[in-house]
Short mmCIF file of C-alpha atoms and ligand atoms in Angstrom, two decimals:
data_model
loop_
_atom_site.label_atom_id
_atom_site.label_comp_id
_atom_site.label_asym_id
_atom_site.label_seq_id
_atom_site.Cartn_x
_atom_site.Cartn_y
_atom_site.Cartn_z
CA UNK A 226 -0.21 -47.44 46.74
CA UNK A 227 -1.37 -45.52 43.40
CA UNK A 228 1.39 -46.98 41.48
CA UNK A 229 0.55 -50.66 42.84
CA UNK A 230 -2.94 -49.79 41.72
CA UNK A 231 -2.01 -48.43 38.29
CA UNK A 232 0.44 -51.62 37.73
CA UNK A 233 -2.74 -54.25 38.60
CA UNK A 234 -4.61 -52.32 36.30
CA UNK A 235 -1.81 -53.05 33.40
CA UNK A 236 -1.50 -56.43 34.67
CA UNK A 237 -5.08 -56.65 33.74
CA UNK A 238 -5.18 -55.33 30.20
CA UNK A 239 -2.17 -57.65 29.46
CA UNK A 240 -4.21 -60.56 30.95
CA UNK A 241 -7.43 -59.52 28.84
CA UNK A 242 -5.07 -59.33 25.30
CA UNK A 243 -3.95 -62.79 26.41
CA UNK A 244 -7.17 -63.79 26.94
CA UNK A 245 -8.69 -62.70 23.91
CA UNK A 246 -5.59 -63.63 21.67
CA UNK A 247 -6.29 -67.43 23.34
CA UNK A 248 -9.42 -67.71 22.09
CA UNK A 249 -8.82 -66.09 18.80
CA UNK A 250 -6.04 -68.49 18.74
CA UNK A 251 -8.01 -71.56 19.01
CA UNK A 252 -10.91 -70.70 16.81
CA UNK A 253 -8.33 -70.58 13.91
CA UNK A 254 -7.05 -74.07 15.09
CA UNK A 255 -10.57 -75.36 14.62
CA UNK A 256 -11.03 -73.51 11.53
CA UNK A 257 -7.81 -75.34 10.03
CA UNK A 258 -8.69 -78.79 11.17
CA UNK A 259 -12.00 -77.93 9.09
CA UNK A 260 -10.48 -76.70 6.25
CA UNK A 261 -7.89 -79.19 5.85
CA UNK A 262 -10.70 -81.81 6.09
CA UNK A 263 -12.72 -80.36 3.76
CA UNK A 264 -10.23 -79.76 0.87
CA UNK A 265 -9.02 -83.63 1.37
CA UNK A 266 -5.66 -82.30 3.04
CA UNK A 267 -2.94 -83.74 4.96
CA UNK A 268 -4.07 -83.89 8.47
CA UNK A 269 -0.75 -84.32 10.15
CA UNK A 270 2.30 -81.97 9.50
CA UNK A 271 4.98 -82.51 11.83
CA UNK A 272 7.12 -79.97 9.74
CA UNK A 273 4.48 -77.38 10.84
CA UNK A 274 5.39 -78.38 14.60
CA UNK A 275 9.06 -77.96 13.67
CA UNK A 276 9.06 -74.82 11.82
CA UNK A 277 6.64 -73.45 15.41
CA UNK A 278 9.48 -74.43 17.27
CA UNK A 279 12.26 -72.91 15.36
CA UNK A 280 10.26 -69.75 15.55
CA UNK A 281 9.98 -69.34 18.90
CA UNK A 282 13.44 -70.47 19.81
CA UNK A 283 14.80 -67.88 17.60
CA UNK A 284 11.78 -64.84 19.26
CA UNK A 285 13.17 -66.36 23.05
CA UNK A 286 16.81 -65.61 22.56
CA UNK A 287 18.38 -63.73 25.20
CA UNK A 288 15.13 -62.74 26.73
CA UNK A 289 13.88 -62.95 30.25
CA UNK A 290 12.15 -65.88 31.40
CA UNK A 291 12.48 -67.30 28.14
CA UNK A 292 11.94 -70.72 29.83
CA UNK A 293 8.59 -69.62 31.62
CA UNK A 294 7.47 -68.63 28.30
CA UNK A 295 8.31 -71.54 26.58
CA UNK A 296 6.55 -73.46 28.95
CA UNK A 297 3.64 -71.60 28.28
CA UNK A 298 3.72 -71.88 24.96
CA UNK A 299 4.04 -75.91 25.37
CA UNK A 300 1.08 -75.52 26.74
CA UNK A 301 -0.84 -73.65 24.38
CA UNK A 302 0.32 -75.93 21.49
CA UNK A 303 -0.81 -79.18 23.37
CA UNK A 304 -3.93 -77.72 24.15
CA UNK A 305 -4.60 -76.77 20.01
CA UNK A 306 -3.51 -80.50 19.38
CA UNK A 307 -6.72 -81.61 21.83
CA UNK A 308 -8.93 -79.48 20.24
CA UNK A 309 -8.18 -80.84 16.95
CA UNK A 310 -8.19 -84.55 18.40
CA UNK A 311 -11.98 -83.57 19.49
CA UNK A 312 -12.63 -82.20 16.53
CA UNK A 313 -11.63 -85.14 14.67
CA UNK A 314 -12.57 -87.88 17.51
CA UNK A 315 -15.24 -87.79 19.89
CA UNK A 316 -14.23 -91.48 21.30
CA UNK A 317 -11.19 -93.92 22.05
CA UNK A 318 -8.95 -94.78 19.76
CA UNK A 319 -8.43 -98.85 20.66
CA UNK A 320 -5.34 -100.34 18.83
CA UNK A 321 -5.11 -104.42 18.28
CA UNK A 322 -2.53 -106.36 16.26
CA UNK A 323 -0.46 -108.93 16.43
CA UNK A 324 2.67 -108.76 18.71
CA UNK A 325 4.93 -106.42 16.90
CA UNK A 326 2.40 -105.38 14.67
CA UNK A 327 3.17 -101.21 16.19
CA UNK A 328 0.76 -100.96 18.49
CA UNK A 329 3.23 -98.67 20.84
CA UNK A 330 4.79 -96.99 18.17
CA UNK A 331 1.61 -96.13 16.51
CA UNK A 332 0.46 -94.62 19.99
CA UNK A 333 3.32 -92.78 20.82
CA UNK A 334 2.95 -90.89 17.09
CA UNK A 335 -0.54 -90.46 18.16
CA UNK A 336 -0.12 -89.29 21.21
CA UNK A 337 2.68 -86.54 20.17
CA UNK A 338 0.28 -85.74 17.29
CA UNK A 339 -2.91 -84.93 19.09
CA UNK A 340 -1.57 -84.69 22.79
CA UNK A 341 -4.32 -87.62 23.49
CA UNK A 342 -2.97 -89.58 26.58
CA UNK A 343 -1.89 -93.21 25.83
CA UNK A 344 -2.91 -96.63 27.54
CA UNK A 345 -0.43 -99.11 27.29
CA UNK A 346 -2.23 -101.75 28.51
CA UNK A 347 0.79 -103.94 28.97
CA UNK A 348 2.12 -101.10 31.02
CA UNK A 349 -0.32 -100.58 33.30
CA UNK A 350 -0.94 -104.35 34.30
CA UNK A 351 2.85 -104.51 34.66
CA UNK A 352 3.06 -101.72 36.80
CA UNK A 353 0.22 -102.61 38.68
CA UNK A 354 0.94 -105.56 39.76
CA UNK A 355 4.58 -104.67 40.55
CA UNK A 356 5.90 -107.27 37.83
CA UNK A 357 6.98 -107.72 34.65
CA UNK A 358 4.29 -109.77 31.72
CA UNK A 359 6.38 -112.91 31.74
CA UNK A 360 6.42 -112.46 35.41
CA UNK A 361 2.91 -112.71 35.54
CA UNK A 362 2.41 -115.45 33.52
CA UNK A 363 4.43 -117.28 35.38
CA UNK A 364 3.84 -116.56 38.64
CA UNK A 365 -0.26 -116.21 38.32
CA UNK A 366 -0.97 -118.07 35.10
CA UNK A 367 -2.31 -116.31 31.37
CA UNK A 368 -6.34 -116.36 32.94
CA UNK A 369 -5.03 -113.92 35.39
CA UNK A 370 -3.32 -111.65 32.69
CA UNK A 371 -6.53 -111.87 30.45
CA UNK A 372 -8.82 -111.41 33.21
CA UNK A 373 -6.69 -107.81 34.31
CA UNK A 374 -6.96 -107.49 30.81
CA UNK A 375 -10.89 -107.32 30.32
CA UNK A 376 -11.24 -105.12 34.24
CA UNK A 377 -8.76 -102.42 32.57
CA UNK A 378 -11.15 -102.36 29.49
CA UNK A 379 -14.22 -102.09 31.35
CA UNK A 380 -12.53 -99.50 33.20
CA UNK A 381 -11.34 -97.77 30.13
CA UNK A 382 -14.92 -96.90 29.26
CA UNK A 383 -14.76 -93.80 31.87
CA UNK A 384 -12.04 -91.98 29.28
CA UNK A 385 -12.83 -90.15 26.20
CA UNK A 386 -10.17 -89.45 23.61
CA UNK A 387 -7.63 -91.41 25.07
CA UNK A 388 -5.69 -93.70 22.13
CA UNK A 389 -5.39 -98.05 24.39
CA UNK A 390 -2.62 -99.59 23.03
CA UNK A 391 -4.09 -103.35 23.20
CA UNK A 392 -1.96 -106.37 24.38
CA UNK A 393 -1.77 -108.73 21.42
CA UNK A 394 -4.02 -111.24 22.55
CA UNK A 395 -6.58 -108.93 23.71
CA UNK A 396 -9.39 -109.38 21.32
CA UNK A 397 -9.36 -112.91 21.62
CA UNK A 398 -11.58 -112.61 24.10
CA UNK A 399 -15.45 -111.68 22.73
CA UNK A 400 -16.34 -109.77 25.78
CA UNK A 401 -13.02 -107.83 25.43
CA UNK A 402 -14.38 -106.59 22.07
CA UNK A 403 -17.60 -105.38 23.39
CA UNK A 404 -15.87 -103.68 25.61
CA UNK A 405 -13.61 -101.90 23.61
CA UNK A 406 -16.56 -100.77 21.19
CA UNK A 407 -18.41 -99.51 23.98
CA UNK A 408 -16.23 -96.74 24.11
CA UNK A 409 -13.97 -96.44 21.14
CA UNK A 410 -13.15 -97.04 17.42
CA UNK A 411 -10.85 -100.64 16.91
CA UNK A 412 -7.97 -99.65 14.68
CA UNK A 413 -5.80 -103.09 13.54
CA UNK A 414 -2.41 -102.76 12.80
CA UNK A 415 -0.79 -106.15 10.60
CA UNK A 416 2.30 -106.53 9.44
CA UNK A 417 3.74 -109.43 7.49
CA UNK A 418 5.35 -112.36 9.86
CA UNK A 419 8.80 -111.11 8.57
CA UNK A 420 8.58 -107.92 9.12
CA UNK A 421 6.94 -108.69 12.76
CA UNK A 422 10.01 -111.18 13.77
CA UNK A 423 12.02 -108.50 12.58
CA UNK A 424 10.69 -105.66 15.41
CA UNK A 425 10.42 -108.43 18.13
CA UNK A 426 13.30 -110.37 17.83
CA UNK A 427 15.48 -108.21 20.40
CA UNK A 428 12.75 -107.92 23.03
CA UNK A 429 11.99 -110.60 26.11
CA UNK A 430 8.72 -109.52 27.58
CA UNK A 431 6.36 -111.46 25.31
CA UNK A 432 6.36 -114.86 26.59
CA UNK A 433 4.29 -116.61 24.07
CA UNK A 434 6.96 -116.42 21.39
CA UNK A 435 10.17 -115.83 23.70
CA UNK A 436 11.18 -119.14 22.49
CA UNK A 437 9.54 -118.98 19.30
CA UNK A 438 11.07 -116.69 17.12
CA UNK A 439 10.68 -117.89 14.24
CA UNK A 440 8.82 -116.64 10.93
CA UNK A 441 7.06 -120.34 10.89
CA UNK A 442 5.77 -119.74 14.70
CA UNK A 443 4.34 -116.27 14.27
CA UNK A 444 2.97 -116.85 11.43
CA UNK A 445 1.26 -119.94 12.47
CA UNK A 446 -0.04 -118.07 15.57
CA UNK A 447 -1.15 -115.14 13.49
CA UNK A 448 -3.22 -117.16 11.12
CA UNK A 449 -5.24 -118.85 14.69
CA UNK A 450 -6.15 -115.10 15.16
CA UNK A 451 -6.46 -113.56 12.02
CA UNK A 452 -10.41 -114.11 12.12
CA UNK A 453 -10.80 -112.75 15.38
CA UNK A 454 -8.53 -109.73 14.80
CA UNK A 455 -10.78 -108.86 11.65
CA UNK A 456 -14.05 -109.42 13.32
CA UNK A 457 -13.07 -107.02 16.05
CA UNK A 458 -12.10 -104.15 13.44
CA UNK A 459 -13.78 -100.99 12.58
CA UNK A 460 -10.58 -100.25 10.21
CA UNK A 461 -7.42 -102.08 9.16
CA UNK A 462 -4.10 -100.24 8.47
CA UNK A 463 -1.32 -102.66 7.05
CA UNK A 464 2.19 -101.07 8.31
CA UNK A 465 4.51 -102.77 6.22
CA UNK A 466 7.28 -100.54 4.57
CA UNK A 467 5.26 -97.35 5.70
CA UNK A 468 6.56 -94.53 8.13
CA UNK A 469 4.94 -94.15 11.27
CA UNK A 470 3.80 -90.34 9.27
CA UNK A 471 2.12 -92.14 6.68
CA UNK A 472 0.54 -94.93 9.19
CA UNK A 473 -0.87 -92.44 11.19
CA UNK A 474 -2.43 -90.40 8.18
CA UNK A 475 -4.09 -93.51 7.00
CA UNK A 476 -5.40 -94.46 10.30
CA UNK A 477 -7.05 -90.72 10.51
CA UNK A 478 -8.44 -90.62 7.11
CA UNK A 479 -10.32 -94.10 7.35
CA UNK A 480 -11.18 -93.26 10.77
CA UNK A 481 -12.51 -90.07 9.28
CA UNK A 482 -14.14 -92.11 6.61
CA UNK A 483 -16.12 -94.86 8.35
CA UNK A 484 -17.60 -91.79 10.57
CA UNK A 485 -18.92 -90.21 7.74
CA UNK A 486 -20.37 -93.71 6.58
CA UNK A 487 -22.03 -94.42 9.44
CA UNK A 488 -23.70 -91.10 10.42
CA UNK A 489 -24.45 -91.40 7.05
CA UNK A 490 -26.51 -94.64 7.62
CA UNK A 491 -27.73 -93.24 10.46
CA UNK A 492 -29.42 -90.45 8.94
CA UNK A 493 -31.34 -92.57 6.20
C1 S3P B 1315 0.41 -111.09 24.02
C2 S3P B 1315 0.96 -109.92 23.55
C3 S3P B 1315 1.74 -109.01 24.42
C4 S3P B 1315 1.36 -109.20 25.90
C5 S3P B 1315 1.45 -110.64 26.28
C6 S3P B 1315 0.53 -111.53 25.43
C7 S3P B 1315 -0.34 -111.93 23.07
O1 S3P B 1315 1.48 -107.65 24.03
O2 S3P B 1315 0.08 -108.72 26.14
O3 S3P B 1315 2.78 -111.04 26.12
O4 S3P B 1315 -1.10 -112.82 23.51
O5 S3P B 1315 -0.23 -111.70 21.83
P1 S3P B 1315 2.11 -106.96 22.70
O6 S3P B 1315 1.21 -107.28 21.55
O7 S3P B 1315 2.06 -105.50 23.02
O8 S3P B 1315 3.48 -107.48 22.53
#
């Protein structure tokens, strides 16, 4: 009974140099994220992420519960990438653009990034209602799809941090884009009408271009929304001939940039 007592008691210690080396841990995260802001730094370094990984695989080999601790470890590294998120956002990220335009792609990058969950609101209608989008709009009609479209927004305004991956013809609706500023920064993503024909052609779940693939079509359709797509934006990021990296980056730093602006304004 001693010993059990003496082995709590190291079971203790080791939890209290966890403990502490946690929140030592994440003070230097936040004291990073400050410093790389402040010196006009690169904000995202996948390599970083990499070279983590490498590390550890190589300090796990052969050991005991190597896979417990790498869990662990997944953990602690997605928790850093919140903090940082916070640090850098303190709202919604809302994505528009044009079909194609990299909506998903640009949230998925995000989401790895910053470990922010993603709403692909697309997704969540589809899986909702137990059907696929063209299903939808065939079955119910495109004022049923909009109208699931503007109750997930409204519902969206309960999350914080969370990066909604629009459908393209969400902010054609006005009270859509109230909605989406209520609770987060709009982010457009365009692309040229080649380049979008280009990442849609293969796909058959967007039903208003399914037989329309042509550079003529969405760039027709893409001029009818242009205004609206503009009006709704807090920042535009063209993604032409970029890599998601570099996307991303730009996103940040002019998200980073019209925050300062308008706290700015909002101190005069
Ligand atoms: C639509 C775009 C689609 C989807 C639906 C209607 C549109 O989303 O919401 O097919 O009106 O532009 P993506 O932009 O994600 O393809």
């Amino acid at each position: 009974m001693e010993q059990l007592k003496v082995l709590r008691e190291h079971l203790g210690e080791t939890d209290e140099i966890i403990l502490n080396a946690l929140l030592m841990r994440n003070r230097i995260v936040e004291d990073i994220m400050a410093f790389k802001e402040s010196h006009g730094l690169q904000i995202l370094q996948p390599e970083q992420d990499e070279k983590q990984n490498k590390w550890l695989d190589r300090k796990l080999e052969g050991k005991r519960h190597s896979a417990e601790v790498k869990n662990v470890f997944d953990c602690i590294v997605n928790n850093s990438k919140r903090i940082q998120a916070r640090k850098l956002f303190n709202y919604n990220i809302v994505l528009i653009g044009f079909m194609g335009s990299g909506k998903t792609t640009i949230s998925d990058y995000l989401s790895t990034s910053f470990a922010m969950e993603v709403v692909e609101m697309d997704k969540v209608i589809s899986d909702r209602e137990g059907m696929s989008i063209s299903d939808i709009f065939e079955v119910y009609g495109e004022e049923y799809f909009r109208n699931a479209e503007t109750n997930l927004l409204k519902e969206m305004q309960t999350k914080a941090n969370v990066v909604i991956s629009c459908g393209g013809g969400t902010p054609m609706r006005d009270c859509n884009v109230e909605e989406m500023r209520k609770n987060g920064r709009v982010v457009l993503l365009t692309a040229r009408p080649e380049t979008i024909l280009d990442r849609v052609k293969d796909s058959h779940d967007r039903p208003l271009i399914e037989n329309n693939k042509t550079v003529e079509f969405i760039e027709n359709l893409m001029n009818k929304r242009r205004a609206k797509y503009e009006a709704a934006a807090d920042i535009i990021i063209e993604t032409d001939g970029k890599s998601e990296l570099q996307i991303c980056e730009e996103l940040v730093n002019s998200l980073l940039k019209k925050d300062a602006e308008d706290s700015g304004r909002q101190s005069l």
